[in-house]
Amino acid sequence: MGRELRAFGAVMKAARTILFPPQCLDCGTGVAEDGALCPACWGEAEFIGACLCDTCGIPLPGDGGTEAGLTCDDCLARPRPWTQGRAALVYAGSGRRLVLALKHGDRPDLAPALGRWLAAAAVPLVAPDMVVVPVPLHPRRMLRRKYNQAALLGAAVARAHGLLLEAAALRRVRHTPMQDHGSVGDRFANVEGAIRLAVRARPRLQGRPVLLVDDVMASGATLAAAADALAGAGAGEVSVAVLARAVKAGRPAAPGVEPPE
């Protein structure tokens, strides 16, 4: 019976491929397999290598061969309320388009593939008994968007590493404007006190390491507010993992546009 079921599954997979051939995640061009990028979009995707800031995941100059535990200038100037951080790719090119499609383009179907990229980037952060917690959306924004992209990514990461997902552990208690304008100070002020831990999640997080997941990090203000809420409620060591990391001047995401958080 098992052999027959496997054969049937192979036939169905082949039929699905004929009816719905794999397409590039970004541009829709035909590709060899699901969850892949075409050569052109792959060439635009800036995956972050071994030489990076150990705290926020931003890429740093170097080949990563001997460097370890590096810290960028921003993290030195503004200590982060988390221990380590990683990002899968730079918020630019096809990486930026994929983040925006997932976040604003009604493309939750992207989450499994993008979540696998994030899970691979997060490998150095995974610890025993760790809990995955996504950055929350305010109910008003959730109603408009219909899903929380950070929760979808967090679910993929939790599945990949066999971790517990606490999708509703954090709550947005205050509706805040989008973090796509204003100075770094404005962004931190915008989210101050806006995120709290749900009371019912507190016992499951007490003393346990947490992997805080979001789609993109620019200033880190939103992640800092979430990490502060976790630490204040008794969670253990917090690490952060984001799909994309915004980079500073010299490689802007788009002319005149600051990346959202």
GROMACS .gro file of C-alpha atoms in nm:
model
  261
    1MET     CA    1   0.000   0.000   0.000
    2GLY     CA    2   0.285   0.239   0.085
    3ARG     CA    3   0.442   0.190  -0.258
    4GLU     CA    4   0.110   0.258  -0.430
    5LEU     CA    5   0.058   0.576  -0.227
    6ARG     CA    6   0.406   0.702  -0.314
    7ALA     CA    7   0.346   0.629  -0.681
    8PHE     CA    8   0.012   0.810  -0.668
    9GLY     CA    9   0.178   1.107  -0.498
   10ALA     CA   10   0.445   1.122  -0.768
   11VAL     CA   11   0.180   1.118  -1.040
   12MET     CA   12  -0.016   1.399  -0.870
   13LYS     CA   13   0.300   1.606  -0.830
   14ALA     CA   14   0.384   1.563  -1.198
   15ALA     CA   15   0.028   1.660  -1.295
   16ARG     CA   16   0.044   1.968  -1.074
   17THR     CA   17   0.374   2.071  -1.234
   18ILE     CA   18   0.219   2.045  -1.579
   19LEU     CA   19  -0.092   2.241  -1.481
   20PHE     CA   20   0.089   2.494  -1.259
   21PRO     CA   21   0.454   2.516  -1.366
   22PRO     CA   22   0.694   2.668  -1.107
   23GLN     CA   23   0.738   3.043  -1.129
   24CYS     CA   24   1.001   3.281  -0.997
   25LEU     CA   25   0.897   3.411  -0.656
   26ASP     CA   26   0.960   3.767  -0.768
   27CYS     CA   27   0.884   3.818  -1.137
   28GLY     CA   28   0.681   3.508  -1.226
   29THR     CA   29   0.919   3.380  -1.495
   30GLY     CA   30   0.930   3.003  -1.532
   31VAL     CA   31   1.188   2.828  -1.310
   32ALA     CA   32   1.296   2.471  -1.248
   33GLU     CA   33   1.133   2.426  -0.907
   34ASP     CA   34   0.891   2.587  -0.665
   35GLY     CA   35   1.026   2.847  -0.425
   36ALA     CA   36   1.310   2.957  -0.654
   37LEU     CA   37   1.422   3.278  -0.819
   38CYS     CA   38   1.502   3.317  -1.187
   39PRO     CA   39   1.867   3.401  -1.274
   40ALA     CA   40   1.790   3.772  -1.312
   41CYS     CA   41   1.611   3.805  -0.977
   42TRP     CA   42   1.869   3.584  -0.809
   43GLY     CA   43   2.138   3.821  -0.933
   44GLU     CA   44   1.957   4.111  -0.763
   45ALA     CA   45   1.911   3.928  -0.432
   46GLU     CA   46   2.186   4.021  -0.183
   47PHE     CA   47   2.202   3.730   0.059
   48ILE     CA   48   2.402   3.816   0.369
   49GLY     CA   49   2.723   3.616   0.408
   50ALA     CA   50   2.948   3.531   0.701
   51CYS     CA   51   3.087   3.879   0.766
   52LEU     CA   52   2.812   4.060   0.957
   53CYS     CA   53   2.725   4.238   1.278
   54ASP     CA   54   2.657   3.967   1.533
   55THR     CA   55   2.399   4.188   1.702
   56CYS     CA   56   2.179   4.317   1.419
   57GLY     CA   57   2.282   4.104   1.119
   58ILE     CA   58   2.383   4.391   0.890
   59PRO     CA   59   2.656   4.293   0.640
   60LEU     CA   60   3.004   4.428   0.711
   61PRO     CA   61   3.313   4.462   0.491
   62GLY     CA   62   3.528   4.149   0.481
   63ASP     CA   63   3.503   3.787   0.378
   64GLY     CA   64   3.401   3.646   0.716
   65GLY     CA   65   3.691   3.403   0.715
   66THR     CA   66   3.845   3.506   1.045
   67GLU     CA   67   3.606   3.768   1.177
   68ALA     CA   68   3.367   3.659   1.453
   69GLY     CA   69   3.147   3.845   1.695
   70LEU     CA   70   3.174   4.176   1.506
   71THR     CA   71   2.959   4.472   1.608
   72CYS     CA   72   2.853   4.754   1.376
   73ASP     CA   73   2.878   5.124   1.465
   74ASP     CA   74   2.502   5.158   1.517
   75CYS     CA   75   2.493   4.875   1.771
   76LEU     CA   76   2.794   5.021   1.951
   77ALA     CA   77   2.627   5.363   1.967
   78ARG     CA   78   2.283   5.230   2.063
   79PRO     CA   79   2.300   4.905   2.265
   80ARG     CA   80   2.026   4.663   2.164
   81PRO     CA   81   1.793   4.490   2.413
   82TRP     CA   82   1.867   4.154   2.251
   83THR     CA   83   2.176   3.935   2.236
   84GLN     CA   84   2.226   3.833   1.872
   85GLY     CA   85   2.062   3.901   1.539
   86ARG     CA   86   2.058   3.762   1.186
   87ALA     CA   87   1.900   3.857   0.853
   88ALA     CA   88   1.864   3.649   0.538
   89LEU     CA   89   1.922   3.924   0.282
   90VAL     CA   90   1.966   4.296   0.226
   91TYR     CA   91   1.654   4.509   0.181
   92ALA     CA   92   1.730   4.599  -0.182
   93GLY     CA   93   1.664   4.469  -0.533
   94SER     CA   94   1.452   4.155  -0.552
   95GLY     CA   95   1.482   4.116  -0.174
   96ARG     CA   96   1.302   4.446  -0.123
   97ARG     CA   97   1.033   4.357  -0.376
   98LEU     CA   98   0.968   4.023  -0.206
   99VAL     CA   99   0.938   4.185   0.138
  100LEU     CA  100   0.692   4.443   0.005
  101ALA     CA  101   0.492   4.177  -0.182
  102LEU     CA  102   0.460   3.972   0.135
  103LYS     CA  103   0.390   4.276   0.353
  104HIS     CA  104   0.161   4.485   0.133
  105GLY     CA  105   0.097   4.288  -0.186
  106ASP     CA  106  -0.139   4.019  -0.050
  107ARG     CA  107   0.117   3.745  -0.116
  108PRO     CA  108   0.110   3.516   0.190
  109ASP     CA  109   0.201   3.235  -0.049
  110LEU     CA  110   0.558   3.369  -0.042
  111ALA     CA  111   0.598   3.297   0.329
  112PRO     CA  112   0.699   2.926   0.311
  113ALA     CA  113   0.990   2.988   0.072
  114LEU     CA  114   1.100   3.313   0.237
  115GLY     CA  115   1.065   3.148   0.574
  116ARG     CA  116   1.308   2.875   0.468
  117TRP     CA  117   1.566   3.143   0.381
  118LEU     CA  118   1.510   3.301   0.722
  119ALA     CA  119   1.533   2.965   0.898
  120ALA     CA  120   1.872   2.904   0.734
  121ALA     CA  121   1.999   3.246   0.842
  122ALA     CA  122   1.876   3.186   1.198
  123VAL     CA  123   2.067   2.860   1.250
  124PRO     CA  124   2.339   3.022   1.472
  125LEU     CA  125   2.068   3.162   1.702
  126VAL     CA  126   1.871   2.844   1.770
  127ALA     CA  127   1.897   2.720   2.128
  128PRO     CA  128   1.739   2.435   2.328
  129ASP     CA  129   1.386   2.504   2.456
  130MET     CA  130   1.368   2.822   2.243
  131VAL     CA  131   1.033   2.984   2.163
  132VAL     CA  132   0.962   3.167   1.835
  133VAL     CA  133   0.767   3.492   1.880
  134PRO     CA  134   0.665   3.716   1.587
  135VAL     CA  135   0.641   4.095   1.609
  136PRO     CA  136   0.266   4.169   1.633
  137LEU     CA  137   0.035   4.383   1.424
  138HIS     CA  138  -0.221   4.618   1.573
  139PRO     CA  139  -0.577   4.478   1.527
  140ARG     CA  140  -0.668   4.770   1.301
  141ARG     CA  141  -0.378   4.691   1.067
  142MET     CA  142  -0.445   4.318   1.093
  143LEU     CA  143  -0.804   4.375   0.984
  144ARG     CA  144  -0.687   4.561   0.674
  145ARG     CA  145  -0.399   4.326   0.585
  146LYS     CA  146  -0.576   4.001   0.689
  147TYR     CA  147  -0.255   3.833   0.805
  148ASN     CA  148   0.061   3.910   1.000
  149GLN     CA  149   0.360   3.852   0.773
  150ALA     CA  150   0.593   3.817   1.072
  151ALA     CA  151   0.373   3.537   1.211
  152LEU     CA  152   0.383   3.353   0.878
  153LEU     CA  153   0.762   3.377   0.869
  154GLY     CA  154   0.783   3.274   1.234
  155ALA     CA  155   0.573   2.966   1.168
  156ALA     CA  156   0.808   2.858   0.889
  157VAL     CA  157   1.112   2.910   1.113
  158ALA     CA  158   0.952   2.717   1.400
  159ARG     CA  159   0.868   2.425   1.168
  160ALA     CA  160   1.218   2.415   1.023
  161HIS     CA  161   1.387   2.397   1.364
  162GLY     CA  162   1.123   2.208   1.561
  163LEU     CA  163   1.059   2.502   1.796
  164LEU     CA  164   0.747   2.614   1.978
  165LEU     CA  165   0.566   2.904   1.808
  166GLU     CA  166   0.385   3.156   2.028
  167ALA     CA  167   0.214   3.354   1.753
  168ALA     CA  168   0.003   3.568   1.990
  169ALA     CA  169   0.254   3.617   2.272
  170LEU     CA  170   0.295   3.989   2.197
  171ARG     CA  171   0.019   4.246   2.146
  172ARG     CA  172   0.013   4.593   1.993
  173VAL     CA  173  -0.172   4.797   2.252
  174ARG     CA  174  -0.142   5.125   2.063
  175HIS     CA  175  -0.193   5.191   1.693
  176THR     CA  176   0.119   5.361   1.554
  177PRO     CA  177   0.192   5.521   1.216
  178MET     CA  178   0.400   5.320   0.969
  179GLN     CA  179   0.773   5.339   1.042
  180ASP     CA  180   0.862   5.462   0.692
  181HIS     CA  181   0.940   5.828   0.770
  182GLY     CA  182   1.115   6.024   1.041
  183SER     CA  183   1.448   6.009   1.216
  184VAL     CA  184   1.579   5.718   1.418
  185GLY     CA  185   1.471   5.899   1.735
  186ASP     CA  186   1.122   5.950   1.591
  187ARG     CA  187   1.094   5.580   1.514
  188PHE     CA  188   1.188   5.477   1.868
  189ALA     CA  189   0.945   5.731   2.015
  190ASN     CA  190   0.671   5.611   1.781
  191VAL     CA  191   0.671   5.256   1.921
  192GLU     CA  192   0.760   5.327   2.284
  193GLY     CA  193   0.520   5.135   2.506
  194ALA     CA  194   0.318   5.013   2.204
  195ILE     CA  195   0.397   4.640   2.249
  196ARG     CA  196   0.318   4.426   2.552
  197LEU     CA  197   0.327   4.059   2.640
  198ALA     CA  198  -0.009   3.881   2.648
  199VAL     CA  199  -0.080   3.773   3.008
  200ARG     CA  200  -0.168   3.415   2.913
  201ALA     CA  201   0.165   3.370   2.731
  202ARG     CA  202   0.376   3.472   3.031
  203PRO     CA  203   0.404   3.125   3.194
  204ARG     CA  204   0.518   2.964   2.868
  205LEU     CA  205   0.797   3.220   2.818
  206GLN     CA  206   0.932   3.245   3.171
  207GLY     CA  207   1.310   3.203   3.156
  208ARG     CA  208   1.304   3.050   2.806
  209PRO     CA  209   1.519   3.181   2.519
  210VAL     CA  210   1.316   3.363   2.255
  211LEU     CA  211   1.370   3.405   1.882
  212LEU     CA  212   1.193   3.729   1.788
  213VAL     CA  213   1.095   3.730   1.418
  214ASP     CA  214   1.004   4.015   1.182
  215ASP     CA  215   1.011   4.080   0.809
  216VAL     CA  216   1.253   4.376   0.795
  217MET     CA  217   1.478   4.575   1.027
  218ALA     CA  218   1.580   4.936   0.962
  219SER     CA  219   1.647   5.131   1.285
  220GLY     CA  220   1.553   4.835   1.502
  221ALA     CA  221   1.297   5.041   1.698
  222THR     CA  222   1.008   4.797   1.663
  223LEU     CA  223   1.224   4.498   1.751
  224ALA     CA  224   1.363   4.687   2.051
  225ALA     CA  225   1.011   4.760   2.180
  226ALA     CA  226   0.918   4.393   2.139
  227ALA     CA  227   1.240   4.270   2.304
  228ASP     CA  228   1.186   4.509   2.597
  229ALA     CA  229   0.835   4.371   2.645
  230LEU     CA  230   0.967   4.014   2.647
  231ALA     CA  231   1.248   4.091   2.892
  232GLY     CA  232   1.017   4.288   3.120
  233ALA     CA  233   0.781   3.990   3.141
  234GLY     CA  234   1.053   3.746   3.246
  235ALA     CA  235   1.149   3.580   2.917
  236GLY     CA  236   1.502   3.448   2.880
  237GLU     CA  237   1.768   3.564   2.637
  238VAL     CA  238   1.620   3.725   2.324
  239SER     CA  239   1.767   3.691   1.973
  240VAL     CA  240   1.620   3.847   1.659
  241ALA     CA  241   1.584   3.712   1.305
  242VAL     CA  242   1.453   3.919   1.015
  243LEU     CA  243   1.402   3.835   0.652
  244ALA     CA  244   1.570   4.156   0.530
  245ARG     CA  245   1.811   4.410   0.680
  246ALA     CA  246   1.806   4.769   0.557
  247VAL     CA  247   2.146   4.920   0.481
  248LYS     CA  248   2.257   5.280   0.521
  249ALA     CA  249   2.336   5.554   0.272
  250GLY     CA  250   2.520   5.446  -0.036
  251ARG     CA  251   2.275   5.164  -0.101
  252PRO     CA  252   1.928   5.313  -0.043
  253ALA     CA  253   1.623   5.092  -0.081
  254ALA     CA  254   1.466   5.337  -0.323
  255PRO     CA  255   1.521   5.705  -0.408
  256GLY     CA  256   1.377   5.917  -0.129
  257VAL     CA  257   1.212   5.624   0.050
  258GLU     CA  258   1.308   5.495   0.393
  259PRO     CA  259   1.244   5.124   0.449
  260PRO     CA  260   0.946   5.040   0.671
  261GLU     CA  261   0.967   4.839   0.990
   0.00000   0.00000   0.00000
